[in-house]
């Protein structure tokens, strides 16, 4: 019984040491990363050189020089807003990860919303028509609707 509890204590100490070690490794990784907006801005902007990729993910030499230019601008004391404005002036809206919600860009937001609403209305109309109550249908034939000759043949078969 004593050996079992020793194993439990050893395992708990091992887990604690692993948790402390991984936490300190994460802190060391965070300390190695440079601080400042110049290293975050390329993650927020799309690359004008690699369509569909952020500036941080683009591997072209032009993207690398633009990332270095951003770092130099931060070192020179410029604000992030000033640098973003200059980049947007230079490259246009291609740097934006999403279109502006003004002017023609509003269609990127309005069209899906309208399509969703229109689809919902279509589904509601369809379901309403499907569940609308209709008069109950009788499975028995109405009296007197059958042919008299056919009724005579059926009666003969049943009695005979």
mmCIF file of C-alpha atoms in Angstrom:
data_model
loop_
_atom_site.group_PDB
_atom_site.id
_atom_site.type_symbol
_atom_site.label_atom_id
_atom_site.label_comp_id
_atom_site.label_asym_id
_atom_site.label_seq_id
_atom_site.Cartn_x
_atom_site.Cartn_y
_atom_site.Cartn_z
ATOM 1 C CA UNK A 1 0.000 0.000 0.000
ATOM 2 C CA UNK A 2 2.872 2.349 0.748
ATOM 3 C CA UNK A 3 4.392 1.794 -2.695
ATOM 4 C CA UNK A 4 1.105 2.724 -4.419
ATOM 5 C CA UNK A 5 0.881 6.046 -2.626
ATOM 6 C CA UNK A 6 4.530 6.759 -3.435
ATOM 7 C CA UNK A 7 3.792 6.214 -7.096
ATOM 8 C CA UNK A 8 0.801 8.550 -6.915
ATOM 9 C CA UNK A 9 2.910 11.247 -5.237
ATOM 10 C CA UNK A 10 5.707 10.792 -7.792
ATOM 11 C CA UNK A 11 3.248 10.978 -10.688
ATOM 12 C CA UNK A 12 1.637 14.144 -9.264
ATOM 13 C CA UNK A 13 5.064 15.766 -8.818
ATOM 14 C CA UNK A 14 5.980 14.805 -12.380
ATOM 15 C CA UNK A 15 2.799 16.391 -13.750
ATOM 16 C CA UNK A 16 3.444 19.554 -11.754
ATOM 17 C CA UNK A 17 6.995 19.780 -13.091
ATOM 18 C CA UNK A 18 5.782 19.284 -16.664
ATOM 19 C CA UNK A 19 3.133 21.997 -16.235
ATOM 20 C CA UNK A 20 5.663 24.448 -14.758
ATOM 21 C CA UNK A 21 8.183 23.672 -17.494
ATOM 22 C CA UNK A 22 5.685 24.206 -20.308
ATOM 23 C CA UNK A 23 4.445 27.455 -18.750
ATOM 24 C CA UNK A 24 7.976 28.813 -18.529
ATOM 25 C CA UNK A 25 8.660 27.744 -22.125
ATOM 26 C CA UNK A 26 5.569 29.666 -23.252
ATOM 27 C CA UNK A 27 6.715 32.727 -21.324
ATOM 28 C CA UNK A 28 10.173 32.486 -22.910
ATOM 29 C CA UNK A 29 8.591 32.258 -26.378
ATOM 30 C CA UNK A 30 6.519 35.334 -25.659
ATOM 31 C CA UNK A 31 9.600 37.204 -24.474
ATOM 32 C CA UNK A 32 11.467 36.363 -27.698
ATOM 33 C CA UNK A 33 8.691 37.853 -29.855
ATOM 34 C CA UNK A 34 9.258 41.515 -30.596
ATOM 35 C CA UNK A 35 6.788 43.936 -29.123
ATOM 36 C CA UNK A 36 5.113 46.681 -31.110
ATOM 37 C CA UNK A 37 2.440 47.190 -33.672
ATOM 38 C CA UNK A 38 4.831 46.802 -36.620
ATOM 39 C CA UNK A 39 4.940 43.032 -36.086
ATOM 40 C CA UNK A 40 1.157 42.724 -35.757
ATOM 41 C CA UNK A 41 0.141 44.987 -38.652
ATOM 42 C CA UNK A 42 1.242 42.555 -41.422
ATOM 43 C CA UNK A 43 -1.143 39.975 -39.891
ATOM 44 C CA UNK A 44 -4.021 42.451 -40.206
ATOM 45 C CA UNK A 45 -3.390 43.563 -43.806
ATOM 46 C CA UNK A 46 -3.796 41.569 -47.001
ATOM 47 C CA UNK A 47 -0.806 41.377 -49.305
ATOM 48 C CA UNK A 48 -0.913 43.380 -52.538
ATOM 49 C CA UNK A 49 1.673 40.943 -53.951
ATOM 50 C CA UNK A 50 0.126 37.542 -53.020
ATOM 51 C CA UNK A 51 -3.646 37.556 -53.590
ATOM 52 C CA UNK A 52 -5.565 35.846 -50.814
ATOM 53 C CA UNK A 53 -2.715 35.943 -48.293
ATOM 54 C CA UNK A 54 -1.943 38.316 -45.483
ATOM 55 C CA UNK A 55 1.153 40.447 -45.727
ATOM 56 C CA UNK A 56 2.735 38.307 -42.997
ATOM 57 C CA UNK A 57 2.125 35.079 -44.963
ATOM 58 C CA UNK A 58 3.282 36.357 -48.350
ATOM 59 C CA UNK A 59 6.722 35.058 -49.344
ATOM 60 C CA UNK A 60 7.506 37.486 -52.136
ATOM 61 C CA UNK A 61 10.528 39.797 -51.834
ATOM 62 C CA UNK A 62 8.266 42.836 -52.228
ATOM 63 C CA UNK A 63 6.217 41.738 -49.205
ATOM 64 C CA UNK A 64 9.383 41.277 -47.173
ATOM 65 C CA UNK A 65 10.563 44.777 -48.028
ATOM 66 C CA UNK A 66 7.123 46.182 -47.143
ATOM 67 C CA UNK A 67 7.217 44.404 -43.762
ATOM 68 C CA UNK A 68 10.677 45.871 -43.106
ATOM 69 C CA UNK A 69 9.422 49.316 -44.165
ATOM 70 C CA UNK A 70 6.634 49.028 -41.568
ATOM 71 C CA UNK A 71 9.175 48.159 -38.845
ATOM 72 C CA UNK A 72 11.319 51.151 -39.859
ATOM 73 C CA UNK A 73 8.260 53.416 -39.716
ATOM 74 C CA UNK A 74 7.496 52.278 -36.167
ATOM 75 C CA UNK A 75 11.126 52.818 -35.181
ATOM 76 C CA UNK A 76 10.930 56.321 -36.627
ATOM 77 C CA UNK A 77 8.067 57.091 -34.243
ATOM 78 C CA UNK A 78 5.130 57.071 -36.654
ATOM 79 C CA UNK A 79 1.789 55.860 -35.401
ATOM 80 C CA UNK A 80 0.059 52.765 -36.673
ATOM 81 C CA UNK A 81 -2.850 54.810 -37.993
ATOM 82 C CA UNK A 82 -0.504 57.014 -40.043
ATOM 83 C CA UNK A 83 1.255 54.027 -41.552
ATOM 84 C CA UNK A 84 -2.054 52.279 -42.330
ATOM 85 C CA UNK A 85 -3.368 55.427 -44.005
ATOM 86 C CA UNK A 86 -0.239 55.744 -46.140
ATOM 87 C CA UNK A 87 -0.401 52.072 -47.146
ATOM 88 C CA UNK A 88 -4.090 52.351 -48.042
ATOM 89 C CA UNK A 89 -3.346 55.454 -50.078
ATOM 90 C CA UNK A 90 -0.509 53.693 -51.872
ATOM 91 C CA UNK A 91 -2.098 50.258 -52.497
ATOM 92 C CA UNK A 92 -5.824 50.944 -52.134
ATOM 93 C CA UNK A 93 -8.522 48.736 -50.687
ATOM 94 C CA UNK A 94 -6.706 45.577 -51.734
ATOM 95 C CA UNK A 95 -5.033 45.686 -48.311
ATOM 96 C CA UNK A 96 -8.332 45.432 -46.466
ATOM 97 C CA UNK A 97 -9.302 41.928 -45.300
ATOM 98 C CA UNK A 98 -12.986 42.848 -45.730
ATOM 99 C CA UNK A 99 -14.653 45.485 -47.883
ATOM 100 C CA UNK A 100 -15.775 48.769 -46.370
ATOM 101 C CA UNK A 101 -19.396 48.913 -45.276
ATOM 102 C CA UNK A 102 -19.950 52.067 -47.323
ATOM 103 C CA UNK A 103 -20.652 52.732 -50.983
ATOM 104 C CA UNK A 104 -20.400 49.742 -53.290
ATOM 105 C CA UNK A 105 -18.718 47.693 -50.533
ATOM 106 C CA UNK A 106 -22.021 47.491 -48.681
ATOM 107 C CA UNK A 107 -23.209 44.988 -51.301
ATOM 108 C CA UNK A 108 -20.767 42.449 -49.860
ATOM 109 C CA UNK A 109 -22.800 42.579 -46.657
ATOM 110 C CA UNK A 110 -26.280 43.275 -48.034
ATOM 111 C CA UNK A 111 -26.500 40.594 -50.732
ATOM 112 C CA UNK A 112 -25.895 37.594 -48.431
ATOM 113 C CA UNK A 113 -28.237 39.046 -45.825
ATOM 114 C CA UNK A 114 -30.998 39.598 -48.391
ATOM 115 C CA UNK A 115 -30.469 36.119 -49.848
ATOM 116 C CA UNK A 116 -30.751 34.616 -46.361
ATOM 117 C CA UNK A 117 -33.965 36.529 -45.643
ATOM 118 C CA UNK A 118 -35.458 35.678 -49.054
ATOM 119 C CA UNK A 119 -34.630 32.003 -48.526
ATOM 120 C CA UNK A 120 -36.287 32.097 -45.107
ATOM 121 C CA UNK A 121 -39.446 33.578 -46.612
ATOM 122 C CA UNK A 122 -39.473 30.881 -49.315
ATOM 123 C CA UNK A 123 -39.124 28.123 -46.711
ATOM 124 C CA UNK A 124 -41.883 29.654 -44.578
ATOM 125 C CA UNK A 125 -44.259 29.898 -47.555
ATOM 126 C CA UNK A 126 -43.468 26.335 -48.600
ATOM 127 C CA UNK A 127 -44.028 24.960 -45.096
ATOM 128 C CA UNK A 128 -47.234 26.927 -44.711
ATOM 129 C CA UNK A 129 -48.608 25.495 -47.957
ATOM 130 C CA UNK A 130 -47.578 21.984 -46.963
ATOM 131 C CA UNK A 131 -49.239 22.151 -43.555
ATOM 132 C CA UNK A 132 -52.372 24.018 -44.640
ATOM 133 C CA UNK A 133 -55.434 21.984 -43.637
ATOM 134 C CA UNK A 134 -57.394 20.550 -46.499
ATOM 135 C CA UNK A 135 -60.816 18.882 -46.330
ATOM 136 C CA UNK A 136 -60.531 15.244 -45.246
ATOM 137 C CA UNK A 137 -60.740 12.768 -48.073
ATOM 138 C CA UNK A 138 -63.088 9.834 -47.726
ATOM 139 C CA UNK A 139 -61.752 6.463 -48.815
ATOM 140 C CA UNK A 140 -65.224 4.942 -49.187
ATOM 141 C CA UNK A 141 -66.991 5.572 -52.484
ATOM 142 C CA UNK A 142 -70.070 7.746 -52.377
ATOM 143 C CA UNK A 143 -73.399 5.971 -52.458
ATOM 144 C CA UNK A 144 -74.918 5.667 -55.880
ATOM 145 C CA UNK A 145 -71.745 6.516 -57.724
ATOM 146 C CA UNK A 146 -71.040 2.973 -58.892
ATOM 147 C CA UNK A 147 -72.452 1.480 -62.066
ATOM 148 C CA UNK A 148 -75.704 -0.449 -61.376
ATOM 149 C CA UNK A 149 -74.569 -3.389 -63.516
ATOM 150 C CA UNK A 150 -71.316 -3.589 -61.522
ATOM 151 C CA UNK A 151 -73.268 -3.543 -58.248
ATOM 152 C CA UNK A 152 -75.490 -6.420 -59.445
ATOM 153 C CA UNK A 153 -72.398 -8.508 -60.346
ATOM 154 C CA UNK A 154 -70.803 -7.836 -56.951
ATOM 155 C CA UNK A 155 -74.029 -8.772 -55.147
ATOM 156 C CA UNK A 156 -74.266 -12.053 -57.093
ATOM 157 C CA UNK A 157 -70.669 -12.913 -56.200
ATOM 158 C CA UNK A 158 -71.227 -12.176 -52.528
ATOM 159 C CA UNK A 159 -74.465 -14.158 -52.253
ATOM 160 C CA UNK A 160 -73.702 -16.912 -54.574
#
